Short mmCIF file of C-alpha atoms in Angstrom, two decimals:
data_model
loop_
_atom_site.label_atom_id
_atom_site.label_comp_id
_atom_site.label_asym_id
_atom_site.label_seq_id
_atom_site.Cartn_x
_atom_site.Cartn_y
_atom_site.Cartn_z
CA MET A 1 31.07 193.51 162.07
CA THR A 2 33.94 191.58 160.60
CA ASP A 3 33.18 188.96 157.65
CA ASP A 4 34.60 185.60 158.72
CA SER A 5 33.40 183.82 155.74
CA GLU A 6 35.85 181.81 153.66
CA PHE A 7 36.22 182.40 149.77
CA LEU A 8 35.52 179.08 147.92
CA LEU A 9 35.24 180.00 144.24
CA ASP A 10 34.33 182.74 141.94
CA LEU A 11 30.71 182.39 140.71
CA ASP A 12 31.37 182.41 137.20
CA MET A 13 33.63 179.31 137.56
CA LEU A 14 30.52 177.09 138.45
CA VAL A 15 28.14 176.66 135.21
CA ASP A 16 24.72 175.50 135.25
CA HIS A 17 24.59 171.80 135.99
CA SER A 18 28.03 171.47 137.08
CA SER A 19 30.16 170.70 140.34
CA PHE A 20 33.23 171.72 142.03
CA GLY A 21 35.30 170.20 144.66
CA ILE A 22 37.34 172.65 146.93
CA TYR A 23 39.32 172.20 150.10
CA SER A 24 37.94 174.36 152.84
CA GLN A 25 40.72 175.63 155.27
CA LYS A 26 38.00 176.71 157.69
CA LEU A 27 36.57 173.06 157.81
CA GLN A 28 39.72 171.29 157.18
CA HIS A 29 37.59 169.17 154.67
CA GLN A 30 36.80 169.03 150.85
CA VAL A 31 33.60 170.79 150.06
CA ILE A 32 31.22 169.86 147.01
CA LEU A 33 29.53 173.04 145.28
CA VAL A 34 26.82 172.20 142.75
CA ARG A 35 25.03 174.77 140.59
CA LYS A 36 21.60 174.04 139.47
CA ALA A 37 19.95 176.95 137.82
CA ASP A 38 20.23 179.87 139.70
CA GLN A 39 20.93 177.96 143.08
CA ILE A 40 24.41 177.01 144.49
CA PHE A 41 24.22 174.05 146.81
CA GLY A 42 27.11 173.29 149.35
CA TRP A 43 27.87 169.63 151.20
CA LEU A 44 30.78 168.15 152.60
CA ASP A 45 32.63 165.66 150.23
CA ALA A 46 32.04 162.70 152.47
CA CYS A 47 29.79 159.68 151.86
CA PRO A 48 27.53 158.95 154.67
CA HIS A 49 27.58 155.17 153.97
CA TYR A 50 31.33 154.79 155.13
CA ALA A 51 31.89 156.73 158.41
CA GLN A 52 32.30 160.21 156.52
CA GLY A 53 35.52 158.99 155.07
CA THR A 54 34.85 158.45 151.45
CA SER A 55 35.14 161.22 148.89
CA LEU A 56 32.49 161.07 146.24
CA ALA A 57 34.33 162.23 143.22
CA TRP A 58 35.64 159.67 140.58
CA LYS A 59 37.68 162.24 139.30
CA LYS A 60 38.46 166.17 140.14
CA HIS A 61 35.29 168.04 140.32
CA GLN A 62 33.18 165.27 138.83
CA TYR A 63 30.26 164.66 141.47
CA LEU A 64 27.26 164.36 139.27
CA ASN A 65 25.80 161.64 137.05
CA SER A 66 25.75 161.83 133.28
CA GLN A 67 22.59 163.80 133.19
CA GLY A 68 23.68 166.23 135.68
CA SER A 69 20.55 165.42 137.91
CA HIS A 70 22.23 163.96 140.91
CA ILE A 71 25.23 163.89 143.25
CA VAL A 72 26.97 160.32 142.86
CA CYS A 73 29.21 158.55 145.25
CA PHE A 74 31.25 156.70 142.69
CA ALA A 75 32.81 154.33 145.36
CA HIS A 76 29.36 152.92 146.28
CA GLY A 77 27.04 154.21 143.66
CA ALA A 78 24.74 156.22 145.93
CA GLN A 79 22.81 158.90 144.52
CA PHE A 80 21.92 162.19 146.33
CA GLU A 81 19.29 164.68 145.65
CA ILE A 82 21.18 167.80 144.66
CA GLU A 83 18.86 170.08 146.82
CA THR A 84 18.42 168.14 149.86
CA GLY A 85 21.50 165.96 150.00
CA LYS A 86 19.13 162.82 150.68
CA CYS A 87 20.38 159.61 149.33
CA ILE A 88 17.78 158.02 147.02
CA SER A 89 19.56 154.99 145.86
CA GLY A 90 22.53 152.98 146.73
CA PRO A 91 23.68 151.47 150.18
CA CYS A 92 22.80 154.68 152.29
CA VAL A 93 19.28 155.15 151.46
CA ASN A 94 17.55 158.12 153.52
CA GLN A 95 20.79 159.27 154.84
CA TYR A 96 22.04 162.76 154.21
CA LEU A 97 25.19 164.44 152.95
CA ILE A 98 26.20 167.09 155.57
CA PRO A 99 25.39 170.74 154.30
CA VAL A 100 27.58 173.61 154.46
CA GLN A 101 26.31 176.93 154.63
CA ILE A 102 27.34 179.44 151.72
CA VAL A 103 26.63 182.77 150.50
CA ILE A 104 27.07 184.52 147.49
CA LYS A 105 28.84 188.05 148.02
CA GLN A 106 30.27 190.12 145.10
CA LYS A 107 30.15 187.15 142.67
CA GLN A 108 31.90 184.99 145.07
CA ILE A 109 30.86 181.77 146.73
CA ARG A 110 31.81 182.10 150.32
CA LEU A 111 31.50 179.29 153.07
CA ILE A 112 29.88 180.35 156.26
CA LYS A 113 29.83 177.41 158.32
CA ALA A 114 29.00 173.37 158.17
CA THR A 115 26.35 171.82 160.26
CA ASN A 116 26.85 168.51 162.54
CA ILE A 117 30.33 168.39 162.03
#
C-alpha cells in the first residue's frame, strides 16, 4: 500500500494555540492548521461568507483572535470554533469552514483529503 498523503508541516513548527497557513498542492488551495493543546485541526482557508473566495488571515499565519480561542476571518469579522469550524459570530453564523483530514506521521502533519470540495 502506498502513502498518498501530502506533507504540510513539521509538528514542532505548530506550537499550542497557534495557527499556520500552507498551500496544498494536492488541493490547489491554502490550508489552515491550528494547534489546541495536543490536537491539530485542519481547515480550508476560505470564509463561507463570500463564495469560498476570501482568505481568513490578516497576515501570514495569523488566523486566530488575540486570545487564541477562535479562528477569525479578518475581512468580515466572523469567528469560528477551532474544533468544529462552526461560525459563531459575524455574517456567516451557523455556517462551517471546510475541514481537511490530516494525520500525524513521524512528527509530520500530513494531509489526507478535504471533504466537500
